Every structure is written in C-alpha cells, then in structure tokens.
PDB file of C-alpha atoms in Angstrom:
ATOM      1  CA  MET A 160      -1.628  -4.684  41.938  1.00 89.00           C
ATOM      2  CA  SER A 161       0.557  -6.141  39.104  1.00 95.00           C
ATOM      3  CA  LEU A 162       2.597  -9.327  39.336  1.00 97.00           C
ATOM      4  CA  VAL A 163       5.724  -7.418  39.288  1.00 96.00           C
ATOM      5  CA  ASP A 164       4.654  -5.230  42.259  1.00 97.00           C
ATOM      6  CA  LEU A 165       3.330  -8.435  44.269  1.00 97.00           C
ATOM      7  CA  ILE A 166       6.830 -10.112  43.844  1.00 97.00           C
ATOM      8  CA  ALA A 167       8.563  -7.064  44.875  1.00 96.00           C
ATOM      9  CA  GLN A 168       6.465  -6.578  48.000  1.00 96.00           C
ATOM     10  CA  ALA A 169       6.229 -10.093  49.046  1.00 96.00           C
ATOM     11  CA  ASP A 170       7.927 -11.512  52.077  1.00 94.00           C
ATOM     12  CA  GLU A 171      10.072 -14.713  52.411  1.00 93.00           C
ATOM     13  CA  ARG A 172       7.156 -17.018  52.794  1.00 93.00           C
ATOM     14  CA  GLY A 173       5.334 -15.457  49.872  1.00 95.00           C
ATOM     15  CA  LEU A 174       8.295 -15.419  47.633  1.00 96.00           C
ATOM     16  CA  ALA A 175       9.062 -19.004  48.386  1.00 95.00           C
ATOM     17  CA  ALA A 176       5.566 -20.230  47.576  1.00 96.00           C
ATOM     18  CA  SER A 177       5.386 -18.004  44.551  1.00 97.00           C
ATOM     19  CA  GLY A 178       8.478 -19.742  43.171  1.00 97.00           C
ATOM     20  CA  LEU A 179       7.471 -23.072  44.383  1.00 97.00           C
ATOM     21  CA  ALA A 180       3.958 -22.957  42.967  1.00 98.00           C
ATOM     22  CA  CYS A 181       5.411 -21.997  39.561  1.00 98.00           C
ATOM     23  CA  LEU A 182       7.681 -25.111  39.782  1.00 97.00           C
ATOM     24  CA  ASP A 183       4.881 -27.474  41.142  1.00 97.00           C
ATOM     25  CA  ARG A 184       2.463 -26.510  38.318  1.00 97.00           C
ATOM     26  CA  CYS A 185       5.282 -27.549  35.862  1.00 96.00           C
ATOM     27  CA  VAL A 186       6.073 -30.846  37.468  1.00 95.00           C
ATOM     28  CA  PRO A 187       4.389 -32.935  34.469  1.00 94.00           C
ATOM     29  CA  LEU A 188       7.218 -31.588  32.327  1.00 94.00           C
ATOM     30  CA  LEU A 189       9.599 -33.430  34.600  1.00 93.00           C
ATOM     31  CA  GLY A 190       7.828 -36.751  34.948  1.00 89.00           C
ATOM     32  CA  GLY A 191       7.230 -36.332  38.590  1.00 86.00           C
ATOM     33  CA  ASP A 192       4.628 -37.415  40.890  1.00 88.00           C
ATOM     34  CA  ASP A 193       1.904 -34.861  41.916  1.00 91.00           C
ATOM     35  CA  GLU A 194       3.076 -35.165  45.539  1.00 93.00           C
ATOM     36  CA  VAL A 195       6.848 -34.767  44.848  1.00 94.00           C
ATOM     37  CA  LEU A 196       6.912 -31.002  46.134  1.00 95.00           C
ATOM     38  CA  ARG A 197       4.512 -31.508  48.854  1.00 95.00           C
ATOM     39  CA  PRO A 198       7.346 -31.698  51.608  1.00 94.00           C
ATOM     40  CA  LEU A 199       8.624 -28.078  50.538  1.00 94.00           C
ATOM     41  CA  TRP A 200       5.079 -26.713  50.956  1.00 94.00           C
ATOM     42  CA  SER A 201       4.865 -28.319  54.455  1.00 92.00           C
ATOM     43  CA  SER A 202       8.236 -26.625  55.326  1.00 90.00           C
ATOM     44  CA  LEU A 203       6.502 -23.194  54.522  1.00 91.00           C
ATOM     45  CA  ALA A 204       3.350 -24.210  56.619  1.00 87.00           C
ATOM     46  CA  ASP A 205       5.794 -25.209  59.498  1.00 81.00           C
ATOM     47  CA  GLY A 206       7.967 -22.082  59.819  1.00 72.00           C
ATOM     48  CA  GLY A 207       8.251 -20.332  56.548  1.00 66.00           C
ATOM     49  CA  ALA A 208      11.355 -21.064  54.328  1.00 68.00           C
ATOM     50  CA  ASP A 209      13.601 -22.307  56.945  1.00 62.00           C
ATOM     51  CA  GLY A 210      17.031 -23.079  55.861  1.00 61.00           C
ATOM     52  CA  ASP A 211      17.557 -26.632  57.089  1.00 77.00           C
ATOM     53  CA  ALA A 212      14.144 -27.991  56.461  1.00 85.00           C
ATOM     54  CA  TRP A 213      13.892 -26.271  53.286  1.00 90.00           C
ATOM     55  CA  GLY A 214      17.313 -27.311  52.070  1.00 90.00           C
ATOM     56  CA  GLU A 215      16.804 -31.054  53.156  1.00 90.00           C
ATOM     57  CA  ARG A 216      13.589 -31.199  51.330  1.00 92.00           C
ATOM     58  CA  LEU A 217      14.648 -29.604  48.301  1.00 94.00           C
ATOM     59  CA  ALA A 218      17.687 -31.800  47.986  1.00 92.00           C
ATOM     60  CA  LYS A 219      15.211 -34.884  48.180  1.00 93.00           C
ATOM     61  CA  ALA A 220      12.955 -33.285  45.565  1.00 94.00           C
ATOM     62  CA  ARG A 221      15.863 -32.893  43.211  1.00 93.00           C
ATOM     63  CA  ALA A 222      17.174 -36.320  43.617  1.00 93.00           C
ATOM     64  CA  GLU A 223      13.523 -37.612  43.041  1.00 92.00           C
ATOM     65  CA  LEU A 224      13.210 -35.566  39.947  1.00 90.00           C
ATOM     66  CA  ASP A 225      16.743 -36.312  38.770  1.00 77.00           C
ATOM     67  CA  SER A 226      17.188 -32.579  38.095  1.00 47.00           C
ATOM     68  CA  ALA A 227      19.889 -31.515  35.523  1.00 39.00           C
ATOM     69  CA  ASP A 228      23.114 -29.991  37.268  1.00 39.00           C
ATOM     70  CA  PRO A 229      22.644 -26.193  37.762  1.00 39.00           C
ATOM     71  CA  SER A 230      26.217 -25.560  37.276  1.00 37.00           C
ATOM     72  CA  ALA A 231      25.974 -26.739  33.679  1.00 40.00           C
ATOM     73  CA  ALA A 232      26.809 -23.838  31.251  1.00 40.00           C
ATOM     74  CA  PRO A 233      26.191 -23.312  27.500  1.00 40.00           C
ATOM     75  CA  GLY A 234      29.046 -23.354  25.413  1.00 39.00           C
ATOM     76  CA  PRO A 235      30.946 -20.387  23.891  1.00 36.00           C
ATOM     77  CA  ALA A 236      29.051 -18.135  21.782  1.00 36.00           C
ATOM     78  CA  PRO A 237      29.875 -18.493  17.984  1.00 35.00           C
ATOM     79  CA  GLY A 238      32.910 -16.810  17.146  1.00 42.00           C
ATOM     80  CA  SER A 239      34.180 -16.355  20.681  1.00 41.00           C
ATOM     81  CA  GLY A 240      37.245 -17.958  22.386  1.00 45.00           C
ATOM     82  CA  PRO A 241      40.275 -19.375  20.710  1.00 45.00           C
ATOM     83  CA  GLY A 242      39.392 -20.397  17.437  1.00 48.00           C
ATOM     84  CA  ALA A 243      36.166 -19.325  15.977  1.00 44.00           C
ATOM     85  CA  GLU A 244      33.678 -21.897  14.997  1.00 46.00           C
ATOM     86  CA  THR A 245      33.554 -22.987  11.473  1.00 46.00           C
ATOM     87  CA  GLU A 246      30.651 -22.578   9.179  1.00 51.00           C
ATOM     88  CA  THR A 247      30.105 -26.204   9.328  1.00 48.00           C
ATOM     89  CA  GLY A 248      30.063 -26.186  12.977  1.00 52.00           C
ATOM     90  CA  THR A 249      27.437 -23.441  13.090  1.00 53.00           C
ATOM     91  CA  GLU A 250      25.299 -25.177  10.555  1.00 53.00           C
ATOM     92  CA  THR A 251      25.331 -28.302  12.764  1.00 51.00           C
ATOM     93  CA  GLU A 252      24.362 -26.325  15.918  1.00 50.00           C
ATOM     94  CA  ALA A 253      21.450 -24.814  14.048  1.00 48.00           C
ATOM     95  CA  GLU A 254      20.245 -28.214  12.820  1.00 51.00           C
ATOM     96  CA  THR A 255      20.495 -29.392  16.323  1.00 49.00           C
ATOM     97  CA  GLU A 256      18.450 -26.397  17.707  1.00 56.00           C
ATOM     98  CA  ALA A 257      15.808 -26.737  15.045  1.00 57.00           C
ATOM     99  CA  SER A 258      15.371 -30.469  15.902  1.00 71.00           C
ATOM    100  CA  VAL A 259      14.465 -29.317  19.655  1.00 83.00           C
ATOM    101  CA  SER A 260      10.807 -29.449  20.365  1.00 88.00           C
ATOM    102  CA  ASP A 261       8.648 -26.841  22.195  1.00 91.00           C
ATOM    103  CA  GLU A 262       8.254 -29.650  24.960  1.00 91.00           C
ATOM    104  CA  ASP A 263      12.011 -30.125  25.245  1.00 93.00           C
ATOM    105  CA  ARG A 264      12.481 -26.386  25.575  1.00 95.00           C
ATOM    106  CA  ALA A 265       9.670 -26.252  28.223  1.00 96.00           C
ATOM    107  CA  ALA A 266      10.996 -29.243  30.328  1.00 95.00           C
ATOM    108  CA  ALA A 267      14.630 -27.381  30.144  1.00 96.00           C
ATOM    109  CA  LEU A 268      12.939 -24.414  31.866  1.00 97.00           C
ATOM    110  CA  ALA A 269      11.377 -26.515  34.391  1.00 96.00           C
ATOM    111  CA  ARG A 270      14.523 -28.257  35.343  1.00 95.00           C
ATOM    112  CA  ARG A 271      16.218 -24.994  35.632  1.00 96.00           C
ATOM    113  CA  MET A 272      13.697 -23.591  38.056  1.00 97.00           C
ATOM    114  CA  LEU A 273      14.334 -26.540  40.401  1.00 95.00           C
ATOM    115  CA  ALA A 274      17.926 -26.563  39.962  1.00 94.00           C
ATOM    116  CA  THR A 275      18.373 -22.823  40.658  1.00 96.00           C
ATOM    117  CA  ALA A 276      16.065 -23.070  43.818  1.00 96.00           C
ATOM    118  CA  PRO A 277      18.096 -21.561  46.676  1.00 94.00           C
ATOM    119  CA  ASP A 278      19.524 -24.182  49.192  1.00 91.00           C
ATOM    120  CA  ASP A 279      19.774 -21.659  51.824  1.00 84.00           C
ATOM    121  CA  PRO A 280      16.849 -19.266  51.457  1.00 84.00           C
ATOM    122  CA  CYS A 281      17.034 -15.620  52.167  1.00 89.00           C
ATOM    123  CA  ALA A 282      14.850 -12.724  51.075  1.00 90.00           C
ATOM    124  CA  SER A 283      17.187 -11.663  48.250  1.00 93.00           C
ATOM    125  CA  ALA A 284      17.847 -15.308  46.832  1.00 94.00           C
ATOM    126  CA  LEU A 285      14.145 -16.194  47.053  1.00 95.00           C
ATOM    127  CA  ARG A 286      13.037 -12.822  45.366  1.00 96.00           C
ATOM    128  CA  ALA A 287      15.561 -13.664  42.455  1.00 97.00           C
ATOM    129  CA  TRP A 288      14.285 -17.215  42.286  1.00 97.00           C
ATOM    130  CA  ALA A 289      10.664 -16.146  42.250  1.00 97.00           C
ATOM    131  CA  ASP A 290      11.115 -13.494  39.540  1.00 97.00           C
ATOM    132  CA  ALA A 291      12.718 -16.034  37.349  1.00 98.00           C
ATOM    133  CA  CYS A 292      10.315 -18.922  38.025  1.00 98.00           C
ATOM    134  CA  SER A 293       7.582 -16.424  37.254  1.00 98.00           C
ATOM    135  CA  ALA A 294       9.154 -15.609  33.651  1.00 98.00           C
ATOM    136  CA  ALA A 295      10.015 -19.255  33.150  1.00 98.00           C
ATOM    137  CA  ALA A 296       6.593 -20.532  33.841  1.00 98.00           C
ATOM    138  CA  LEU A 297       4.994 -17.968  31.630  1.00 96.00           C
ATOM    139  CA  GLN A 298       7.409 -18.972  28.887  1.00 96.00           C
ATOM    140  CA  ILE A 299       6.637 -22.649  29.523  1.00 97.00           C
ATOM    141  CA  HIS A 300       2.937 -21.958  29.109  1.00 96.00           C
ATOM    142  CA  ARG A 301       3.673 -19.876  26.061  1.00 94.00           C
ATOM    143  CA  LEU A 302       5.530 -22.723  24.403  1.00 94.00           C
ATOM    144  CA  LEU A 303       2.839 -25.085  24.997  1.00 94.00           C
ATOM    145  CA  ASP A 304       0.005 -22.854  24.059  1.00 91.00           C
ATOM    146  CA  VAL A 305      -2.128 -23.139  20.722  1.00 79.00           C
ATOM    147  CA  ALA A 306      -1.355 -19.316  20.269  1.00 72.00           C
ATOM    148  CA  ALA A 307       1.114 -16.920  21.615  1.00 62.00           C
ATOM    149  CA  ASP A 308      -0.288 -15.286  24.717  1.00 65.00           C
ATOM    150  CA  GLY A 309      -3.284 -17.511  24.474  1.00 82.00           C
ATOM    151  CA  PRO A 310      -5.462 -18.972  27.151  1.00 92.00           C
ATOM    152  CA  LEU A 311      -2.758 -21.184  28.770  1.00 94.00           C
ATOM    153  CA  VAL A 312      -0.613 -18.177  29.251  1.00 94.00           C
ATOM    154  CA  ALA A 313      -3.496 -16.010  30.527  1.00 94.00           C
ATOM    155  CA  ALA A 314      -4.599 -18.592  33.178  1.00 96.00           C
ATOM    156  CA  GLU A 315      -0.916 -19.005  34.280  1.00 97.00           C
ATOM    157  CA  LEU A 316      -0.673 -15.281  34.797  1.00 97.00           C
ATOM    158  CA  ARG A 317      -3.788 -15.287  36.951  1.00 97.00           C
ATOM    159  CA  ARG A 318      -2.690 -18.118  39.116  1.00 98.00           C
ATOM    160  CA  GLN A 319       0.673 -16.353  39.740  1.00 98.00           C
ATOM    161  CA  VAL A 320      -1.147 -13.259  40.841  1.00 98.00           C
ATOM    162  CA  ALA A 321      -3.704 -15.257  42.911  1.00 98.00           C
ATOM    163  CA  VAL A 322      -0.845 -17.123  44.819  1.00 98.00           C
ATOM    164  CA  LEU A 323       1.008 -13.915  45.708  1.00 98.00           C
ATOM    165  CA  GLU A 324      -2.239 -12.188  46.816  1.00 98.00           C
ATOM    166  CA  LEU A 325      -3.117 -15.126  49.050  1.00 97.00           C
ATOM    167  CA  LEU A 326       0.256 -15.144  50.912  1.00 96.00           C
ATOM    168  CA  ALA A 327       0.034 -11.342  51.045  1.00 96.00           C
ATOM    169  CA  GLY A 328      -3.522 -11.131  52.576  1.00 95.00           C
ATOM    170  CA  ARG A 329      -3.456 -14.483  54.777  1.00 94.00           C
ATOM    171  CA  GLY A 330       0.170 -15.258  55.624  1.00 91.00           C
ATOM    172  CA  ALA A 331       0.579 -18.793  56.389  1.00 91.00           C
ATOM    173  CA  GLY A 332      -3.146 -19.107  56.280  1.00 94.00           C
ATOM    174  CA  GLY A 333      -2.929 -18.492  52.555  1.00 96.00           C
ATOM    175  CA  LEU A 334      -0.780 -21.590  51.728  1.00 96.00           C
ATOM    176  CA  ARG A 335      -3.409 -24.266  51.622  1.00 96.00           C
ATOM    177  CA  PRO A 336      -5.787 -22.208  48.905  1.00 97.00           C
ATOM    178  CA  ALA A 337      -2.452 -21.312  47.101  1.00 97.00           C
ATOM    179  CA  LEU A 338      -1.589 -25.123  47.006  1.00 96.00           C
ATOM    180  CA  GLU A 339      -5.182 -25.764  45.627  1.00 97.00           C
ATOM    181  CA  VAL A 340      -4.529 -22.982  42.890  1.00 97.00           C
ATOM    182  CA  SER A 341      -1.196 -24.579  42.011  1.00 97.00           C
ATOM    183  CA  THR A 342      -2.835 -28.017  41.976  1.00 96.00           C
ATOM    184  CA  GLU A 343      -5.502 -26.960  39.509  1.00 97.00           C
ATOM    185  CA  GLY A 344      -2.820 -25.443  37.188  1.00 97.00           C
ATOM    186  CA  ARG A 345      -0.750 -28.654  37.309  1.00 96.00           C
ATOM    187  CA  ARG A 346      -3.725 -30.587  36.220  1.00 96.00           C
ATOM    188  CA  VAL A 347      -4.334 -28.516  33.272  1.00 95.00           C
ATOM    189  CA  LEU A 348      -0.572 -28.632  32.147  1.00 95.00           C
ATOM    190  CA  ARG A 349      -0.525 -32.319  32.754  1.00 94.00           C
ATOM    191  CA  ALA A 350      -3.612 -32.756  30.295  1.00 93.00           C
ATOM    192  CA  VAL A 351      -1.855 -30.472  27.880  1.00 93.00           C
ATOM    193  CA  VAL A 352       1.281 -32.391  27.950  1.00 91.00           C
ATOM    194  CA  SER A 353      -0.497 -35.817  27.546  1.00 90.00           C
ATOM    195  CA  ARG A 354      -2.659 -34.454  24.605  1.00 89.00           C
ATOM    196  CA  ARG A 355       0.566 -33.117  22.899  1.00 86.00           C
ATOM    197  CA  ALA A 356       2.059 -36.585  23.304  1.00 83.00           C
ATOM    198  CA  ARG A 357      -0.695 -38.200  21.745  1.00 84.00           C
ATOM    199  CA  GLY A 358      -0.648 -35.892  18.783  1.00 75.00           C
ATOM    200  CA  ARG A 359       3.041 -36.870  18.118  1.00 74.00           C
ATOM    201  CA  SER A 360       2.292 -40.735  18.387  1.00 65.00           C
TER     202      SER A 360
END
C-alpha cells in the first residue's frame, strides 16, 4: 500500500504516531535531546491521542525546543498590498534568500512541524498534520541529501511507510517498534547534520 493510502486509512493513533515519528526523526535540527518527545509517545501508548495528556505534553515539548510561533506569517508577496515593492527591496530579499542554507531551510520545516501539531487532536486535524509532516520530513531529507531523491530520501520514505504499517497491523502494540524505527532515523539524521557542520567549519 502506498504512503498516501496508509495515511488516508490510518486511525487517530496511527496518524498521531506518523506525524510524531516524522518530527522525532528531525529533532537533531532543533537542537533537542533525543528523549524530548518521549512523553508524547507515552501518551499514545497510554490511551491514544488523548486531548489533555497530548496537549500538556506537546506544550512542554514546544517549550523545551523553543519552537517558533506558529502564527508567524510570511510578509506580503512582491507587488501586493498598498505600495508595491521597489526593485531595491526585491533585490535585497533575493540576496537574503540566497544566504539561507539548506540546513536553515530544513530546521524551519522541522520547527513548523512542531508548531502546527494539533493541541486538541481529532481525526481531521491529525490527518492534516500527519500529511504535512510526511511531506516536510521528505523535503528535509531531500535538502540534506547528497543528491535529489538520493539514499536519505528513500530511507525516510521507507520509515514513514513502516511506521504506518506497524500501527495499522498491531495497533498500540506497534508503538514500540515504530519508536525504534524513528530512533534509527534520528540517529542517521543527527550524523548527517554533524557531518555537514564539520564540513562548514
């Protein structure tokens, strides 16, 4: 079954685990401890994506990772709003964009995954979040891969499918092996981030 189909058919626990696993693998980009999201995994084991427990533990994770404000919105598009941008302003924005590294773009995607996690989880909110996290995690690995759609991206895709299949096939019993899959991916990404950092120094 395809990744899209697995997300479409997943229950609330599966959707929450899918999104959480994507975020968990990208924690190295946020400078977080490997265990920072463990309480959220525990809430899924205790009773699924329960609103109170999930919301409280999500707020704590956000505080620990100093997540960016999810309400922050990009500025108006060039040429829109009262007074179109001048050519000089456009050039300045282009220079700023060019100075942003792939690591910065990847970290911004990871922060957005955490910032947009639903505080009060329901099936529709979790499905939208899981879908967005899936796309963001694949883009993160694409940005950090040595080649577009290279080994990092392929491995991330396999892990996303594996997590959803585990939850679909085993229910709550699939959480532990799903966490193990996520932990393996996080170690890989942490090594990639460290290697790229050494290359820049």
